[in-house]
Coordinates of C-alpha atoms in Angstrom, one line a residue:
Chain A
M232 CA -0.4 0.0 -0.2
K233 CA 1.2 3.4 -0.9
Y234 CA 1.4 6.3 1.5
S235 CA -0.3 9.7 0.6
A236 CA -2.1 12.2 1.7
A237 CA -5.1 10.9 -0.5
R238 CA -5.0 8.1 1.0
L239 CA -4.6 9.5 4.9
L240 CA -7.7 11.8 3.6
W241 CA -10.3 8.4 2.8
E242 CA -8.6 6.4 5.4
G243 CA -10.2 9.0 8.1
L244 CA -13.2 9.5 6.4
T245 CA -13.6 5.4 6.8
G246 CA -12.7 5.0 10.3
H247 CA -8.7 3.8 9.7
K248 CA -9.9 0.4 9.1
G249 CA -8.1 0.2 6.3
W250 CA -5.0 0.0 7.0
G251 CA -3.4 -3.2 7.4
R252 CA 0.0 -3.9 8.6
T253 CA 3.4 -2.3 8.1
W254 CA 4.8 -5.6 7.1
R255 CA 4.4 -9.6 7.2
D256 CA 5.3 -11.7 9.8
P257 CA 6.0 -14.6 7.7
E258 CA 7.2 -18.1 9.1
P259 CA 10.6 -19.1 8.4
K260 CA 12.4 -20.8 4.9
T261 CA 14.4 -23.3 5.4
H262 CA 17.0 -21.3 3.0
Y263 CA 17.7 -17.9 1.7
D264 CA 20.6 -17.0 -0.5
V265 CA 21.1 -14.0 2.5
V266 CA 20.3 -14.4 6.2
I267 CA 20.8 -11.1 7.8
I268 CA 21.0 -11.7 11.9
G269 CA 20.0 -8.6 13.1
G270 CA 16.5 -7.0 12.8
G271 CA 18.1 -2.5 13.9
G272 CA 18.6 -0.3 11.6
H273 CA 21.5 -1.4 9.7
G274 CA 20.5 -4.8 9.1
L275 CA 16.8 -3.7 7.9
A276 CA 18.5 -1.6 5.9
T277 CA 21.4 -3.9 4.6
A278 CA 17.7 -6.2 3.7
H279 CA 15.6 -3.0 2.2
Y280 CA 19.5 -1.7 -0.5
L281 CA 19.6 -5.9 -1.4
A282 CA 16.4 -6.2 -2.7
K283 CA 16.2 -3.3 -4.2
V284 CA 19.2 -2.3 -5.3
Y285 CA 20.7 -5.5 -6.3
G286 CA 18.2 -7.1 -7.1
I287 CA 18.0 -10.5 -4.4
R288 CA 15.0 -10.1 -3.4
N289 CA 15.0 -13.9 -1.4
V290 CA 16.4 -12.5 2.2
A291 CA 15.9 -13.2 5.7
V292 CA 16.2 -10.8 8.5
L293 CA 16.5 -12.2 11.8
E294 CA 15.8 -10.4 14.8
K295 CA 16.5 -12.0 18.5
G296 CA 13.9 -9.2 19.7
W297 CA 11.1 -6.9 17.7
I298 CA 11.8 -4.3 15.3
G299 CA 12.7 -1.0 17.2
G300 CA 13.3 -2.9 20.2
G301 CA 17.2 -2.5 20.5
N302 CA 20.7 0.5 19.6
V303 CA 17.5 2.3 16.1
G304 CA 15.2 2.9 19.4
R305 CA 17.7 3.8 21.8
N306 CA 19.6 6.5 20.2
T307 CA 19.6 10.7 19.9
T308 CA 18.4 10.3 16.7
I309 CA 21.6 13.0 15.1
V310 CA 22.3 12.3 11.7
R311 CA 25.5 14.4 10.4
S312 CA 28.3 14.2 8.0
N313 CA 31.2 15.8 9.8
Y314 CA 34.0 13.9 9.6
L315 CA 38.0 14.8 8.7
L316 CA 39.5 11.7 8.0
D317 CA 39.5 10.5 4.5
G318 CA 39.0 7.0 5.5
N319 CA 34.8 8.0 6.9
E320 CA 33.8 11.5 5.0
P321 CA 33.2 10.2 1.9
F322 CA 30.5 7.3 3.9
Y323 CA 29.0 10.0 5.6
E324 CA 28.5 12.6 3.4
F325 CA 27.2 9.3 1.5
S326 CA 24.7 8.9 4.3
M327 CA 23.3 12.1 4.8
K328 CA 22.7 12.4 0.7
L329 CA 20.7 8.7 1.5
W330 CA 18.6 10.4 4.5
E331 CA 18.3 13.2 2.0
N332 CA 16.5 11.4 -0.1
L333 CA 15.2 8.7 2.4
E334 CA 11.0 9.6 2.7
Q335 CA 11.3 9.5 -0.5
D336 CA 12.9 6.1 -1.3
L337 CA 10.5 4.5 1.6
N338 CA 7.6 6.3 1.3
Y339 CA 7.7 6.5 4.7
N340 CA 7.7 9.6 6.5
A341 CA 10.5 9.0 8.9
M342 CA 10.6 13.5 9.8
V343 CA 14.4 14.0 8.4
S344 CA 14.2 17.6 9.7
Q345 CA 17.6 19.3 8.6
R346 CA 17.5 21.4 12.0
G347 CA 21.7 21.9 11.3
I348 CA 24.5 21.1 13.6
M349 CA 26.2 23.5 15.5
N350 CA 30.1 22.3 17.5
L351 CA 31.4 25.7 19.4
I352 CA 34.0 26.4 19.5
H353 CA 36.2 27.5 22.3
S354 CA 39.5 28.3 21.6
D355 CA 41.7 29.9 18.8
A356 CA 43.0 26.1 18.7
Q357 CA 40.2 24.7 18.5
R358 CA 39.0 26.9 16.4
D359 CA 41.6 25.8 13.8
A360 CA 40.9 22.3 14.0
F361 CA 37.4 22.5 13.2
R362 CA 38.6 25.0 10.1
R363 CA 40.6 21.4 9.0
R364 CA 37.5 19.3 9.4
G365 CA 35.3 22.3 7.8
N366 CA 37.2 21.9 4.7
A367 CA 37.8 18.8 4.8
M368 CA 34.2 18.8 4.3
M369 CA 33.3 20.8 2.1
L370 CA 35.9 19.2 -0.3
H371 CA 33.7 15.8 -0.2
G372 CA 30.9 17.9 -1.2
A373 CA 28.7 18.0 2.8
G374 CA 29.5 22.2 2.9
A375 CA 30.0 23.7 6.6
E376 CA 30.4 27.5 7.8
L377 CA 33.0 28.7 10.4
L378 CA 30.8 31.5 13.1
D379 CA 31.6 34.1 15.5
A380 CA 31.1 34.6 18.3
E381 CA 28.7 37.3 17.0
Q382 CA 27.1 35.0 14.2
V383 CA 26.9 32.4 17.1
R384 CA 25.0 34.8 19.5
K385 CA 22.8 35.5 17.1
E386 CA 21.5 32.2 16.1
V387 CA 21.1 30.7 19.9
P388 CA 21.4 33.3 22.5
F389 CA 21.3 31.6 25.0
L390 CA 23.9 29.1 26.1
N391 CA 26.9 30.7 28.5
F392 CA 29.0 32.7 26.3
D393 CA 30.9 34.4 28.6
N394 CA 31.6 31.0 30.2
A395 CA 34.8 31.8 32.7
R396 CA 36.4 28.8 31.6
F397 CA 34.3 27.6 28.7
P398 CA 33.9 30.6 26.6
I399 CA 32.5 30.6 23.3
K400 CA 34.2 31.7 20.3
G401 CA 32.6 30.6 17.5
A402 CA 30.9 27.4 15.7
L403 CA 31.3 25.1 12.7
V404 CA 27.9 24.6 11.6
Q405 CA 26.5 22.5 8.8
R406 CA 24.0 22.9 7.6
R407 CA 22.2 19.3 6.7
G408 CA 22.5 18.3 9.8
G409 CA 19.9 17.5 11.9
T410 CA 17.3 15.0 13.5
V411 CA 15.1 12.0 12.3
R412 CA 13.1 9.6 14.2
H413 CA 14.7 6.4 14.5
D414 CA 11.6 4.2 15.0
A415 CA 10.0 5.6 11.5
V416 CA 13.7 4.7 10.2
A417 CA 12.9 1.3 11.9
W418 CA 8.9 1.0 11.0
G419 CA 10.5 2.4 7.2
Y420 CA 13.2 -0.2 6.4
A421 CA 11.7 -2.6 7.6
R422 CA 8.3 -1.8 5.2
G423 CA 10.6 -1.2 2.0
A424 CA 12.5 -4.3 2.9
D425 CA 8.8 -6.2 3.3
Q426 CA 7.1 -5.4 0.4
N427 CA 10.6 -6.1 -1.9
G428 CA 9.7 -10.0 -0.5
V429 CA 12.2 -9.8 2.4
D430 CA 11.4 -11.9 5.1
I431 CA 11.2 -10.1 9.0
I432 CA 11.2 -13.0 11.4
Q433 CA 11.4 -11.6 14.9
N434 CA 12.5 -13.0 18.4
C435 CA 14.1 -15.6 16.3
E436 CA 17.4 -15.9 17.7
V437 CA 20.9 -16.6 16.0
T438 CA 22.2 -19.7 18.3
G439 CA 24.5 -21.2 16.3
F440 CA 26.2 -21.1 13.0
K441 CA 26.7 -23.9 10.5
I442 CA 30.6 -23.7 9.4
E443 CA 31.8 -26.6 6.7
N444 CA 35.0 -26.2 5.4
G445 CA 35.3 -23.2 6.3
K446 CA 32.5 -21.6 4.5
V447 CA 28.8 -20.9 6.2
L448 CA 25.9 -23.1 5.3
G449 CA 23.6 -21.5 7.5
V450 CA 22.6 -21.0 10.8
E451 CA 21.1 -22.4 14.3
T452 CA 17.5 -19.9 16.0
S453 CA 15.6 -20.2 18.2
R454 CA 13.1 -21.1 15.2
G455 CA 14.8 -23.8 14.3
Y456 CA 17.9 -24.5 11.6
I457 CA 17.7 -21.6 8.3
G458 CA 19.7 -22.2 5.3
A459 CA 21.8 -19.4 4.0
G460 CA 23.7 -19.1 0.5
K461 CA 25.9 -16.0 2.7
V462 CA 24.9 -14.4 6.1
G463 CA 25.6 -10.6 7.0
V464 CA 25.7 -9.7 11.1
A465 CA 24.3 -6.5 12.3
V466 CA 24.3 -6.7 16.1
A467 CA 26.3 -3.4 16.8
G468 CA 25.9 -3.9 20.7
N469 CA 26.3 -7.5 20.6
S470 CA 28.6 -8.4 17.4
S471 CA 31.8 -10.1 19.8
K472 CA 29.5 -12.3 21.4
V473 CA 27.4 -12.8 18.2
M474 CA 30.8 -13.3 16.1
A475 CA 32.2 -15.5 18.9
K476 CA 29.2 -18.2 17.6
A477 CA 31.4 -18.5 14.6
G478 CA 35.2 -19.0 16.6
M479 CA 35.6 -15.2 16.5
R480 CA 36.9 -13.0 18.4
L481 CA 37.0 -8.8 17.5
P482 CA 38.1 -5.9 17.9
I483 CA 35.8 -4.6 19.8
E484 CA 34.3 -4.1 23.3
S485 CA 31.2 -3.0 24.1
H486 CA 30.2 0.0 26.2
V487 CA 27.2 1.6 27.5
L488 CA 26.3 5.4 26.5
Q489 CA 23.9 7.0 28.7
A490 CA 21.1 9.5 26.7
F491 CA 18.6 11.4 28.9
V492 CA 15.5 13.0 27.9
S493 CA 13.1 16.3 29.4
E494 CA 9.9 17.3 30.3
G495 CA 7.9 18.4 26.7
L496 CA 9.0 21.8 26.3
K497 CA 8.0 25.2 23.6
P498 CA 10.4 25.5 21.3
T499 CA 13.8 26.6 22.3
I500 CA 16.6 24.5 20.6
P501 CA 16.8 25.7 16.9
G502 CA 19.4 22.8 15.8
V503 CA 22.1 20.3 17.3
I504 CA 23.8 21.5 19.0
T505 CA 27.2 20.5 20.5
F506 CA 30.1 21.2 23.6
G507 CA 33.4 21.8 22.7
A508 CA 35.5 22.3 25.6
G509 CA 33.5 18.6 27.0
H510 CA 30.9 16.5 25.7
F511 CA 27.7 17.3 25.8
Y512 CA 25.0 17.2 22.7
V513 CA 21.6 18.3 22.7
S514 CA 19.0 18.7 20.3
Q515 CA 15.3 19.1 20.8
S516 CA 12.3 16.5 20.2
D517 CA 9.2 17.7 17.8
K518 CA 7.4 17.0 20.7
G519 CA 9.5 19.2 22.7
G520 CA 11.5 17.4 25.0
L521 CA 15.1 18.5 25.3
V522 CA 17.3 15.4 24.4
F523 CA 20.7 15.2 25.7
G524 CA 23.8 12.8 26.6
G525 CA 27.9 12.6 26.3
D526 CA 30.5 10.3 27.4
I527 CA 29.9 6.3 27.7
D528 CA 30.8 5.0 31.2
G529 CA 33.8 3.5 30.3
Y530 CA 34.5 0.2 31.6
N531 CA 33.1 -3.1 29.7
T532 CA 29.3 -3.6 29.9
Y533 CA 26.3 -5.7 28.5
A534 CA 23.9 -4.3 31.3
Q535 CA 21.9 -1.2 29.7
R536 CA 21.9 1.5 33.1
G537 CA 24.7 3.3 33.1
N538 CA 26.4 4.7 36.6
M539 CA 25.6 8.0 38.1
P540 CA 29.4 9.9 37.9
V541 CA 28.4 10.4 33.9
V542 CA 24.6 11.9 34.8
E543 CA 27.0 13.9 37.0
D544 CA 29.3 14.9 34.2
V545 CA 26.8 15.5 31.0
A546 CA 24.4 17.7 33.9
E547 CA 27.4 19.5 34.0
G548 CA 28.0 19.9 30.6
G549 CA 24.7 20.7 30.0
M550 CA 25.3 23.2 32.1
A551 CA 28.4 25.6 31.1
I552 CA 27.2 25.9 28.1
M553 CA 23.7 26.7 28.3
P554 CA 22.2 27.5 32.3
M555 CA 18.6 27.6 31.5
I556 CA 18.7 23.6 31.3
G557 CA 19.4 23.1 35.0
R558 CA 15.3 24.7 35.0
A559 CA 14.2 21.6 32.8
R560 CA 12.7 18.4 35.1
L561 CA 14.6 14.9 33.3
L562 CA 11.7 12.7 32.6
R563 CA 13.7 9.7 31.5
M564 CA 17.3 8.2 30.8
W565 CA 18.3 4.7 30.3
G566 CA 21.6 3.6 28.6
G567 CA 22.7 1.7 25.5
I568 CA 25.2 -1.0 24.5
M569 CA 27.6 0.4 21.8
D570 CA 30.2 -1.5 19.5
M571 CA 33.5 0.7 20.7
S572 CA 36.0 -0.5 18.7
M573 CA 40.3 0.4 18.3
D574 CA 40.0 3.1 16.4
G575 CA 36.7 4.7 17.0
S576 CA 35.8 3.9 13.0
P577 CA 33.3 0.9 11.6
Y578 CA 34.1 -2.2 10.2
I579 CA 32.3 -3.9 7.0
D580 CA 34.1 -6.5 6.0
K581 CA 33.3 -10.8 4.8
T582 CA 35.4 -13.2 7.7
H583 CA 37.9 -15.2 7.4
I584 CA 35.2 -17.8 6.5
D585 CA 33.3 -18.2 3.9
G586 CA 29.9 -16.6 3.0
L587 CA 29.9 -15.5 6.3
F588 CA 30.4 -11.0 6.7
F589 CA 30.7 -8.8 10.0
N590 CA 29.1 -4.8 9.7
G591 CA 29.6 -3.7 13.6
G592 CA 32.3 -1.9 15.6
W593 CA 30.1 1.3 15.0
C594 CA 31.0 2.9 18.5
Y595 CA 28.0 6.0 19.5
G596 CA 28.3 6.7 15.2
G597 CA 25.5 4.1 14.3
F598 CA 22.4 5.9 14.0
K599 CA 23.7 8.2 10.8
A600 CA 25.1 5.6 9.5
T601 CA 22.0 4.0 8.7
P602 CA 21.2 3.7 5.3
A603 CA 25.1 3.9 4.4
S604 CA 25.9 1.1 7.0
G605 CA 22.7 -1.0 5.0
Y606 CA 23.3 0.5 1.3
A607 CA 27.3 -1.3 1.8
F608 CA 27.1 -4.3 3.0
A609 CA 24.1 -4.6 0.3
H610 CA 26.9 -3.9 -1.9
L611 CA 30.0 -6.4 -0.1
L612 CA 26.9 -9.2 0.1
A613 CA 26.0 -8.7 -3.3
T614 CA 29.9 -8.3 -5.2
G615 CA 32.1 -9.8 -3.1
S616 CA 34.2 -6.8 -3.3
P617 CA 33.7 -2.8 -0.8
H618 CA 31.1 -0.8 -1.7
E619 CA 33.4 3.2 -3.1
T620 CA 32.6 4.8 0.4
A621 CA 33.2 1.8 3.2
T622 CA 36.4 0.8 1.5
A623 CA 38.6 1.6 4.6
Y624 CA 36.1 -0.7 7.1
R625 CA 38.4 -3.3 6.9
L626 CA 38.5 -5.7 9.7
D627 CA 41.9 -6.8 9.1
R628 CA 43.5 -2.5 9.5
F629 CA 44.9 -3.1 12.9
K630 CA 47.4 -5.2 10.8
T631 CA 47.7 -3.4 8.0
G632 CA 48.4 -0.3 10.0
K633 CA 45.7 1.8 8.0
M634 CA 43.9 2.5 11.3
I635 CA 41.0 5.9 11.0
D636 CA 41.6 7.1 14.0
E637 CA 39.5 10.4 13.9
K638 CA 40.0 11.5 17.5
G639 CA 43.6 10.5 17.4
V640 CA 43.7 8.8 20.7
G641 CA 44.8 5.8 19.9
A642 CA 44.2 2.3 20.4
Q643 CA 41.8 2.3 23.6
P644 CA 38.1 1.5 23.3
N645 CA 36.6 3.4 26.0
L646 CA 38.8 6.7 25.4
H647 CA 36.6 6.9 21.7
Chain B
M142 CA 29.7 1.3 41.5
L143 CA 32.0 0.9 44.1
I144 CA 35.8 -1.7 43.9
P145 CA 36.3 -3.5 47.4
H146 CA 39.7 -2.3 47.6
P147 CA 42.4 -5.1 49.1
L148 CA 43.7 -3.0 51.1
L149 CA 41.7 0.2 51.7
G150 CA 38.2 -1.4 51.0
L151 CA 34.7 0.2 49.0
R152 CA 35.9 3.3 46.9
D153 CA 34.5 4.3 44.8
A154 CA 35.1 3.5 41.1
Q155 CA 35.2 7.3 40.1
E156 CA 38.9 7.2 41.9
F157 CA 40.2 4.4 39.6
T158 CA 41.1 5.2 35.9
Y159 CA 39.8 1.7 33.8
F160 CA 41.8 -0.2 31.2
G161 CA 41.2 -3.1 29.9
D162 CA 41.1 -6.9 29.7
A163 CA 43.1 -8.6 32.2
S164 CA 45.3 -10.3 29.2
L165 CA 46.6 -7.3 28.3
L166 CA 48.8 -8.3 31.3
D167 CA 49.9 -11.3 28.9
R168 CA 52.3 -9.1 27.0
P169 CA 53.8 -12.0 24.4
D170 CA 58.0 -12.5 24.2
G171 CA 58.3 -9.7 21.4
M172 CA 61.7 -12.1 19.8
A173 CA 59.3 -15.5 19.9
E174 CA 58.2 -16.5 15.9
G175 CA 55.4 -14.8 14.8
A176 CA 56.5 -12.3 17.6
S177 CA 53.8 -9.9 14.9
E178 CA 50.6 -11.9 15.0
Q179 CA 50.5 -12.8 18.8
F180 CA 51.0 -8.7 19.3
H181 CA 48.9 -7.8 17.1
D182 CA 46.1 -10.3 18.7
Y183 CA 47.0 -8.8 22.1
L184 CA 46.5 -5.1 20.8
Y185 CA 43.7 -5.4 19.2
L186 CA 41.7 -8.6 19.5
R187 CA 39.4 -9.5 23.2
D188 CA 36.9 -11.6 24.5
N189 CA 34.7 -8.7 25.5
P190 CA 32.7 -11.6 26.6
A191 CA 29.0 -11.1 28.4
G192 CA 29.2 -11.8 31.9
E193 CA 32.4 -12.6 34.3
H194 CA 35.1 -10.0 33.3
Q195 CA 38.7 -10.0 34.6
E196 CA 40.1 -6.2 34.1
L197 CA 42.7 -3.7 35.1
W198 CA 41.5 -0.9 37.2
F199 CA 44.4 1.8 38.3
H200 CA 43.4 3.0 41.6
E201 CA 45.0 6.4 39.8
Q202 CA 43.2 8.9 42.5
G203 CA 43.9 6.5 45.3
D204 CA 47.3 4.4 46.1
R205 CA 47.7 4.3 42.5
S206 CA 47.7 0.5 42.3
W207 CA 46.8 -1.7 39.2
L208 CA 44.0 -4.0 40.2
V209 CA 42.6 -7.5 38.8
V210 CA 38.5 -6.5 39.2
T211 CA 36.2 -10.0 38.2
R212 CA 32.8 -8.1 37.1
N213 CA 30.1 -9.7 35.4
T214 CA 29.4 -7.8 33.1
L215 CA 26.1 -8.3 32.9
T216 CA 25.0 -6.5 35.8
H217 CA 28.1 -5.1 36.9
E218 CA 28.3 -7.1 40.3
I219 CA 32.2 -7.1 41.1
F220 CA 32.9 -10.9 42.6
K221 CA 37.2 -10.9 43.1
V222 CA 39.8 -7.6 43.2
E223 CA 43.6 -8.3 43.2
F224 CA 46.4 -7.0 42.9
A225 CA 47.7 -7.1 39.7
T226 CA 51.6 -8.0 40.4
D227 CA 50.1 -10.6 41.7
V228 CA 47.8 -12.1 38.8
A229 CA 50.8 -11.1 36.6
L230 CA 53.1 -13.1 38.8
A231 CA 50.9 -15.7 40.2
R232 CA 50.4 -16.4 36.2
R233 CA 54.1 -16.2 35.5
S234 CA 54.7 -19.1 37.7
A235 CA 51.7 -21.1 36.1
T236 CA 53.9 -21.1 32.4

């Protein structure tokens, strides 16, 4: 069914009885050309592009829980392509372009809102670094603007410009960045994949791989054995657990990132704002809540909840740039599990096992990458070679010395 | 999180710096055959288990000792805390 204004009007007049399911709930078949493990944003996007762009339609997406119940529904919904390094920027810019056309592609309202992202500058050295980053962005067609303090003041007058410790000296702005309704991204991709014949199988946990003579033949699941020509794993947060079933150790640690939402407020913050002197980012949802977060807790964990010190740190960051945030009451907070990779950049690669492909290591930047990650993973699954924007995301890059360390802190996952 | 320090008792985890999996104590022999492969695995690959995990914490704002904390990564429950030197010496004498 195609969604449109006319359809909405018709359903409105007839009691909304004709909508039907957004996607089917099929029983798993015994064999698929491609099985994708993980029905999160990346897995569903992979299935969508596999079917739509690469014409591979005998595909299943296996999800342990339910669609939209993982990290795709637990993030702070920010999309941007303001990266510095050559290995990253073309990929994230490709993602940005896919975001810009996502709703037309999926015929689904994902509330893509390019309200801009503003990275605040607090020192001369930081201005130099951001000028360099802005130039890298412009070289890859992402667009960037460097604002001085007066220009920032005009756009967001409520910030604390004259903080003695962290005065605001300007900002790097990407106007095309913004926010996207995260649940709708999952639902839209699920619907898109389903319409092209992909089976989305929920409550189906993968318990093992069937591997013979170095080739993957299928997966054991809680709903029985499913044969597969190729298997793609996109389970960020649980990558080490799943790949361990195939006997692999990964350059990944699992960490928790906390996020926070305030009570609903009148429109206050026009776009996304990030604090340059600490780690704090904030935007306002369409419902009015301030959505914000900061650093990961910093120790290995699979518990989807964090500890109080990071809550305090995030609150301090917020108070430093935006004292009015102290008047808002916190409505809810939660934690999500991140694949923290060794250099802060992701992996989209084949493995040493024939037919087994891996997508993970997204650190806390997985949401903005959803479309490009799906597209590039579909390309890899369909053609066997990496997509042109994702050639750097190799699993063996620590052996070859081709790390993509955006933050320049070395092989220490909890510092990225 | 409170970490029961072997000498100082319960200390706030904020006093510590987290370093990672305690396998980092088992530095490979740089002169051995295939050392570069072993160093790759040692530096970059992790078991990353969901459940019991041995990990290194540095008591940076306390007595500056390195500890091996055995902790459940699903519940944050701490089972055991030892000095890293003791663990390293025990592992060395075991091999």
